[in-house]
Coordinates of N, CA, C and O in Angstrom, one line a residue:
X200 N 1.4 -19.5 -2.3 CA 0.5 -18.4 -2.1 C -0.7 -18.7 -2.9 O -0.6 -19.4 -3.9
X201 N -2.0 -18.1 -2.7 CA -3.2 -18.5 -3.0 C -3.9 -17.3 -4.4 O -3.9 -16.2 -3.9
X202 N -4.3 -17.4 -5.3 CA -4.4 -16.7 -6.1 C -5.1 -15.4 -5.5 O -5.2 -14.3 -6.0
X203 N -5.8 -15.9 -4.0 CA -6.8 -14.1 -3.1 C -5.6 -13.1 -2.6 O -5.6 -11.9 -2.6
X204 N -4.6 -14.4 -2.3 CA -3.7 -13.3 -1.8 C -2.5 -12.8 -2.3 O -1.5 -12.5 -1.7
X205 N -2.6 -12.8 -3.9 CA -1.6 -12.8 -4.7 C -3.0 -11.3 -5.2 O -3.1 -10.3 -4.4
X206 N -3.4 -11.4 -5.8 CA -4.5 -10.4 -5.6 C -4.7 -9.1 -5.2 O -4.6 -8.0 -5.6
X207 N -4.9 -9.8 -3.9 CA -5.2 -8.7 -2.8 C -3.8 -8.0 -2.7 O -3.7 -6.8 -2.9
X208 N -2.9 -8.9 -2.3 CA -1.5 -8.1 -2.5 C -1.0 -7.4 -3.7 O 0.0 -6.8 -3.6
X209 N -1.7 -7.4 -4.6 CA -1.3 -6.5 -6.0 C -2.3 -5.4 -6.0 O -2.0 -4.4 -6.7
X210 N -3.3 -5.3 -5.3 CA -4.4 -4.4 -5.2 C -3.8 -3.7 -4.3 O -3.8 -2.5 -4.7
X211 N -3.1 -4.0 -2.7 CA -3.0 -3.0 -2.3 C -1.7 -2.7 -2.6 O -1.4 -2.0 -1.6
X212 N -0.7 -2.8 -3.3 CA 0.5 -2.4 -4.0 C 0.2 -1.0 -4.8 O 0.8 0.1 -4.6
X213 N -1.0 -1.5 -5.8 CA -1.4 -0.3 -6.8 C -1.7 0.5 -6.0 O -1.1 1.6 -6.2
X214 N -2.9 0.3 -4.8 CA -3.3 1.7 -4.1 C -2.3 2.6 -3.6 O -2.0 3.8 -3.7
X215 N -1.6 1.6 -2.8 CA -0.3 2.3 -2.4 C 0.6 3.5 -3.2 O 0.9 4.6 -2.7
X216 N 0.8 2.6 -4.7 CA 1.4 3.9 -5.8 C 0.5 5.2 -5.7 O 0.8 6.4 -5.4
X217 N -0.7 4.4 -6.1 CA -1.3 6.2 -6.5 C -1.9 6.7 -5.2 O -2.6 7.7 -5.3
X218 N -1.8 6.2 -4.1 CA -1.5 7.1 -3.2 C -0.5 7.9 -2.7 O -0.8 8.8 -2.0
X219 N 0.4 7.6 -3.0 CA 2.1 8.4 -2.7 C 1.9 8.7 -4.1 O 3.1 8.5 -4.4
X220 N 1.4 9.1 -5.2 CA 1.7 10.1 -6.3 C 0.3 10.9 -5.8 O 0.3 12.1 -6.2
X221 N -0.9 10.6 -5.0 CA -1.8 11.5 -5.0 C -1.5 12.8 -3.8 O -1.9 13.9 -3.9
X222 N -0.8 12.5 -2.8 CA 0.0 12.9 -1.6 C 1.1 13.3 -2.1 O 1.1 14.6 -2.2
X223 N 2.0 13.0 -2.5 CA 3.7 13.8 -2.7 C 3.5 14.2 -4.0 O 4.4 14.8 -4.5
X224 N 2.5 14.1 -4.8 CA 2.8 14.8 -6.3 C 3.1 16.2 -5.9 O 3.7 16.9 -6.7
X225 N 2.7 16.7 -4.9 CA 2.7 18.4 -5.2 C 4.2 19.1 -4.7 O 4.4 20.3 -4.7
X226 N 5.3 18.0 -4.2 CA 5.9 18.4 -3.7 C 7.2 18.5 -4.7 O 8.3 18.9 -4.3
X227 N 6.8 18.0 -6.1 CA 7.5 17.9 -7.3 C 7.1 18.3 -9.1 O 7.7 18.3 -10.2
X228 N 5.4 18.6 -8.6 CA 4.8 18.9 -9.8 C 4.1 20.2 -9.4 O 3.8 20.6 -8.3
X229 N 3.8 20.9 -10.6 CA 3.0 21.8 -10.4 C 1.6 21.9 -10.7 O 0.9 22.8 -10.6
X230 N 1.3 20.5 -11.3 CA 0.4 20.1 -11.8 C -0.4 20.1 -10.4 O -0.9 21.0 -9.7
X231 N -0.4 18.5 -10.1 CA -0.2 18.0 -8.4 C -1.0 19.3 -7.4 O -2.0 19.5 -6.7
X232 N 0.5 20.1 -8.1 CA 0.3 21.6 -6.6 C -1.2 21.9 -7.0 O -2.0 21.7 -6.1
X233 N -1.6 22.5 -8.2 CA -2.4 23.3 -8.3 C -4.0 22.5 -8.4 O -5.0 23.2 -8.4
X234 N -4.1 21.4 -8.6 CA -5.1 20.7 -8.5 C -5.5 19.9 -7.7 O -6.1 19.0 -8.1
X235 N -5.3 20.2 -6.4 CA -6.1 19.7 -4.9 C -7.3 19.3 -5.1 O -7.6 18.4 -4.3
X236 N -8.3 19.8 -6.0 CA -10.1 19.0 -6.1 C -9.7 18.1 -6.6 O -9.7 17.0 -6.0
X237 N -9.1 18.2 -8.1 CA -9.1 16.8 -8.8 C -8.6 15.5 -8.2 O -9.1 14.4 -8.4
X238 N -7.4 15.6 -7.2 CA -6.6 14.8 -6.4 C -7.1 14.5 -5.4 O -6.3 13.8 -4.8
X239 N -8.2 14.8 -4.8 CA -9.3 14.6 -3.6 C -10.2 13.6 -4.4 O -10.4 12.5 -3.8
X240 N -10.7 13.7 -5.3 CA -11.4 13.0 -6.1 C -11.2 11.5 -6.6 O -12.0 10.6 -6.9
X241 N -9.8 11.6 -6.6 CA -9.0 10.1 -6.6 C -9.4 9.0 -5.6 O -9.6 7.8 -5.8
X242 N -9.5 9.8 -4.4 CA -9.7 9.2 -3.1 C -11.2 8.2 -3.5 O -11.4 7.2 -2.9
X243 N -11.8 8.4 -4.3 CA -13.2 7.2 -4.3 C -12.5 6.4 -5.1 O -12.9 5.3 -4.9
X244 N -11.4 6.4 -6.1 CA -11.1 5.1 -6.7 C -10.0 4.1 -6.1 O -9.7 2.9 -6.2
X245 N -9.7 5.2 -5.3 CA -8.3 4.6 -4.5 C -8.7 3.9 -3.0 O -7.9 3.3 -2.3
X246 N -10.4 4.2 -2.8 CA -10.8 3.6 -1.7 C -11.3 2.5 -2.0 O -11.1 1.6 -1.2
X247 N -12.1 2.1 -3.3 CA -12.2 1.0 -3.7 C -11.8 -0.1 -3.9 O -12.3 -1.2 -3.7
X248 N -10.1 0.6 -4.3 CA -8.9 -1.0 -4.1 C -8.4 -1.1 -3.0 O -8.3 -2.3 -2.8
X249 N -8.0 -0.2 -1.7 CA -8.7 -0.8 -0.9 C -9.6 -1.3 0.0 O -9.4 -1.7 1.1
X250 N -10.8 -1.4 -0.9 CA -12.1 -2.2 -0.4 C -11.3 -3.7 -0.3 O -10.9 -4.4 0.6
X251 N -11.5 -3.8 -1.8 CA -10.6 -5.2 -2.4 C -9.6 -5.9 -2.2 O -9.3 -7.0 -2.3
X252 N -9.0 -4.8 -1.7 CA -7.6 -5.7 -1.1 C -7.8 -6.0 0.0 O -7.3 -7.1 0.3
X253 N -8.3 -5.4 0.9 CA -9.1 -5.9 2.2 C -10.0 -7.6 1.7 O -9.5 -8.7 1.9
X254 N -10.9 -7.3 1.2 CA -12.0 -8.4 0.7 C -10.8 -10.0 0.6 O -10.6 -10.9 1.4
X255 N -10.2 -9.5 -0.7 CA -8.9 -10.7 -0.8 C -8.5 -11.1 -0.2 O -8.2 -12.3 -0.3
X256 N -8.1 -10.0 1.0 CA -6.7 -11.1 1.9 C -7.6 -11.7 3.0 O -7.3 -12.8 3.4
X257 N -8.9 -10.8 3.5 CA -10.0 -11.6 4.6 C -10.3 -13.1 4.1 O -10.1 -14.3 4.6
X258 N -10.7 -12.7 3.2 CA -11.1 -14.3 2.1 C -9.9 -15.3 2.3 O -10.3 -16.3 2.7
X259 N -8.4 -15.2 2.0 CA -7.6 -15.7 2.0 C -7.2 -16.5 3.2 O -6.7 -17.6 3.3
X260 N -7.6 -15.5 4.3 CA -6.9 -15.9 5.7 C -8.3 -16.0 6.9 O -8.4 -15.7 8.0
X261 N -9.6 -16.8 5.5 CA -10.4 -17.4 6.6 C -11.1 -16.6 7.2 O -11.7 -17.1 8.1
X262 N -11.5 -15.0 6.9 CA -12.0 -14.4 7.9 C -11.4 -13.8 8.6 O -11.9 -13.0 9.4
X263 N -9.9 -14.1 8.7 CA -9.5 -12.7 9.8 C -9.0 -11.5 9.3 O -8.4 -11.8 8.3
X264 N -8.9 -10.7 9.5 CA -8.9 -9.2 9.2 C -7.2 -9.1 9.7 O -6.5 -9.0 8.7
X265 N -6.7 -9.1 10.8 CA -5.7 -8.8 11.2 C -4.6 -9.0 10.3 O -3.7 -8.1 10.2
X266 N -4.5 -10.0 9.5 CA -3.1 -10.5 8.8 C -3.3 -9.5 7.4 O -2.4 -8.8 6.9
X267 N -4.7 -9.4 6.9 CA -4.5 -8.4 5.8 C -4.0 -7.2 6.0 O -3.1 -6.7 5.3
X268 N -4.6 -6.5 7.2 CA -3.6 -5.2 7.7 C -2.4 -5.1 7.8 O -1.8 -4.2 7.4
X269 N -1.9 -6.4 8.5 CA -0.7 -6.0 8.3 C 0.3 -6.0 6.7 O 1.4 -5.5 6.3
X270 N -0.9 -6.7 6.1 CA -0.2 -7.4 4.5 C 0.1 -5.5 3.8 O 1.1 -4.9 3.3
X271 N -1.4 -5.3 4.1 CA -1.4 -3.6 3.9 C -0.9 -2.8 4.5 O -1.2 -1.7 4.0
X272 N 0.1 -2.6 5.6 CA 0.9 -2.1 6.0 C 2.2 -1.7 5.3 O 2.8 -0.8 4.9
X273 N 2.4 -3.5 5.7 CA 3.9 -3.5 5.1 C 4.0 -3.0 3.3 O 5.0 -2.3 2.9
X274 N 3.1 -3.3 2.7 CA 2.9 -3.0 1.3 C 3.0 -1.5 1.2 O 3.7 -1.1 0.2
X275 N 2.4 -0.5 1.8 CA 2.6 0.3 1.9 C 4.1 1.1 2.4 O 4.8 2.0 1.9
X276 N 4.4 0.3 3.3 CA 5.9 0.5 3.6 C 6.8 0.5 2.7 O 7.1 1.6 2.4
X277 N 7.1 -0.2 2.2 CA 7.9 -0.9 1.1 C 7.2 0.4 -0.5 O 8.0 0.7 -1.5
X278 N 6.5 0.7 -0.5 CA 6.1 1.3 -2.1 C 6.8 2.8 -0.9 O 7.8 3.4 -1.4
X279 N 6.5 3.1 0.1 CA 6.9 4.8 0.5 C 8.5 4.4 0.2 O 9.3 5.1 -0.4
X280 N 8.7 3.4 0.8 CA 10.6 3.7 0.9 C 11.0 3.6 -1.0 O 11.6 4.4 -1.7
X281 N 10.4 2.4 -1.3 CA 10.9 2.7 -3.5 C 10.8 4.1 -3.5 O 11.8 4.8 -3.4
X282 N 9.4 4.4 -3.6 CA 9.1 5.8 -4.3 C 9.3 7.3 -3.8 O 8.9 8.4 -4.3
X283 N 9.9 7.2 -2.8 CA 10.6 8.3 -1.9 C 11.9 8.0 -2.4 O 12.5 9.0 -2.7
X284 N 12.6 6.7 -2.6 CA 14.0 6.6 -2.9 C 14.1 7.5 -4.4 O 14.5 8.6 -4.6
X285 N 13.4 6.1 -5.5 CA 13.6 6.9 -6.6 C 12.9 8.0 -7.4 O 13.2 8.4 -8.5
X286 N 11.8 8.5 -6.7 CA 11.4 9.8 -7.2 C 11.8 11.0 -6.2 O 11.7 12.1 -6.7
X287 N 12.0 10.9 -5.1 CA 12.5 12.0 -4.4 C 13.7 12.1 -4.2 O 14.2 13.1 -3.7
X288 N 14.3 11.2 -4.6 CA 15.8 11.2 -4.4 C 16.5 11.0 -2.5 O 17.7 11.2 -2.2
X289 N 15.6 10.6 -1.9 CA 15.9 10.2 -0.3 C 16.4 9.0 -0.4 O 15.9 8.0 -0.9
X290 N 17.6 9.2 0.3 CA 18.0 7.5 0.2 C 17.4 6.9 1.3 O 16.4 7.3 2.0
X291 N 18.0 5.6 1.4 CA 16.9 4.9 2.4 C 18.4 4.8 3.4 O 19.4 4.4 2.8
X292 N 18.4 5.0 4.4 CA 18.9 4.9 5.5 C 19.3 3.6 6.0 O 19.0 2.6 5.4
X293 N 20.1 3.7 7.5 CA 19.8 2.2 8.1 C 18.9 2.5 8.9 O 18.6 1.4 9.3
X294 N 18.3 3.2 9.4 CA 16.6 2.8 9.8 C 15.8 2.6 9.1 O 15.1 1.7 9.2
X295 N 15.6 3.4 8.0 CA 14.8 2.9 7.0 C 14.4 1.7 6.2 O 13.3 1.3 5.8
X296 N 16.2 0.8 6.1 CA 16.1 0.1 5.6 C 15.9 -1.1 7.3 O 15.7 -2.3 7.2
X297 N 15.9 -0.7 8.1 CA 15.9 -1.5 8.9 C 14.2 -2.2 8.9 O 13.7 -3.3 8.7
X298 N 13.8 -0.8 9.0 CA 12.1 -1.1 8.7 C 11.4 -1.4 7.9 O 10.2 -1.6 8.2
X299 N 12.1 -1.7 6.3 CA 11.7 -2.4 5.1 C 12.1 -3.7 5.8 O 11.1 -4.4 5.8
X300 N 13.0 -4.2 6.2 CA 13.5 -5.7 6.8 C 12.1 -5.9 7.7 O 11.3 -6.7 7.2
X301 N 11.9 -5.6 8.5 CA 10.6 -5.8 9.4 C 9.4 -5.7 8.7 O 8.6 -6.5 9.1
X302 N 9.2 -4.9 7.6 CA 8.2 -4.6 7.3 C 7.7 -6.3 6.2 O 6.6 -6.9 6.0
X303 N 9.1 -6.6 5.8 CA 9.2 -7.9 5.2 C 8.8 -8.9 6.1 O 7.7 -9.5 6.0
X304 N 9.5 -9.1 7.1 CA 9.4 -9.7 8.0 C 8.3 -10.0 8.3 O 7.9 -11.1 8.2
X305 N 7.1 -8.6 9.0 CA 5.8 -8.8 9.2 C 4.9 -9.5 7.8 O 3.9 -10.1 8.2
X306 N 5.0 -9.4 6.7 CA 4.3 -10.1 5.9 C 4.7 -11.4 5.8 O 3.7 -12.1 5.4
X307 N 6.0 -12.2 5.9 CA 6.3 -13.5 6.2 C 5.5 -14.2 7.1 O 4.7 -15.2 6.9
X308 N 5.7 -13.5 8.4 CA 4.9 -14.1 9.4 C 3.6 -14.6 9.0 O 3.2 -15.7 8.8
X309 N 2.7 -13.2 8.8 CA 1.2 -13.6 8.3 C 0.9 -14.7 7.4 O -0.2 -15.2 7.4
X310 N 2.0 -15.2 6.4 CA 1.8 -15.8 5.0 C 2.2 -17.5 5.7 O 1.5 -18.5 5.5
X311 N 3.1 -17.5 6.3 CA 4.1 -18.7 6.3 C 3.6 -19.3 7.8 O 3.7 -20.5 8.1
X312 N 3.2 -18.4 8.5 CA 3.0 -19.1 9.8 C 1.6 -19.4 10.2 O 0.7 -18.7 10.5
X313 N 1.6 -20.9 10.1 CA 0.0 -21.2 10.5 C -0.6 -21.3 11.6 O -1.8 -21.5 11.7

């Protein structure tokens, strides 16, 4: 793997976190609950790394756009099923986990298949 898309894939990882704590915080904090401006506000730094993780994986794969999306998909997949598992306490299912397998799956393809 190429250090853009080692990158880009860590960028949109992070977004991913503090997007599922900017979204489900309120459904466990009261912090979260009661501060909807400040948590809207996030949204310009959290749009940024996904600028970047975009930028990374385009750069990585030549110009095409498609393979980063999905890179960002699945990345996002995979951080809702962790962080729904161990902070909300939802187990992951066999569909769930079926769709973490695919979700794997789809980022192999993009990486491994030329």
């Amino acid at each position: 793997m190429s250090r853009n898309l080692l990158i880009g894939i860590g960028i949109y990882i992070l977004a991913h976190i503090i997007t599922w704590f900017q979204l489900n915080g309120q459904f466990f904090s009261g912090w979260f609950k009661s501060n909807n401006f400040i948590l809207a506000l996030f949204g310009i730094p959290i749009s940024y790394l996904y600028i970047y993780g975009t930028k990374y994986c385009y750069e990585n794969f030549d110009g095409l756009i498609w393979p980063g999306r999905f890179i960002g998909f699945a990345c996002g997949t995979v951080v809702f099923a962790v962080l729904a598992s161990s902070v909300m306490g939802e187990g992951i299912t066999v569909k769930t986990g079926l769709s973490l397998i695919l979700a794997v799956a789809l980022v192999g393809i993009q990486i491994f298949w030329k």
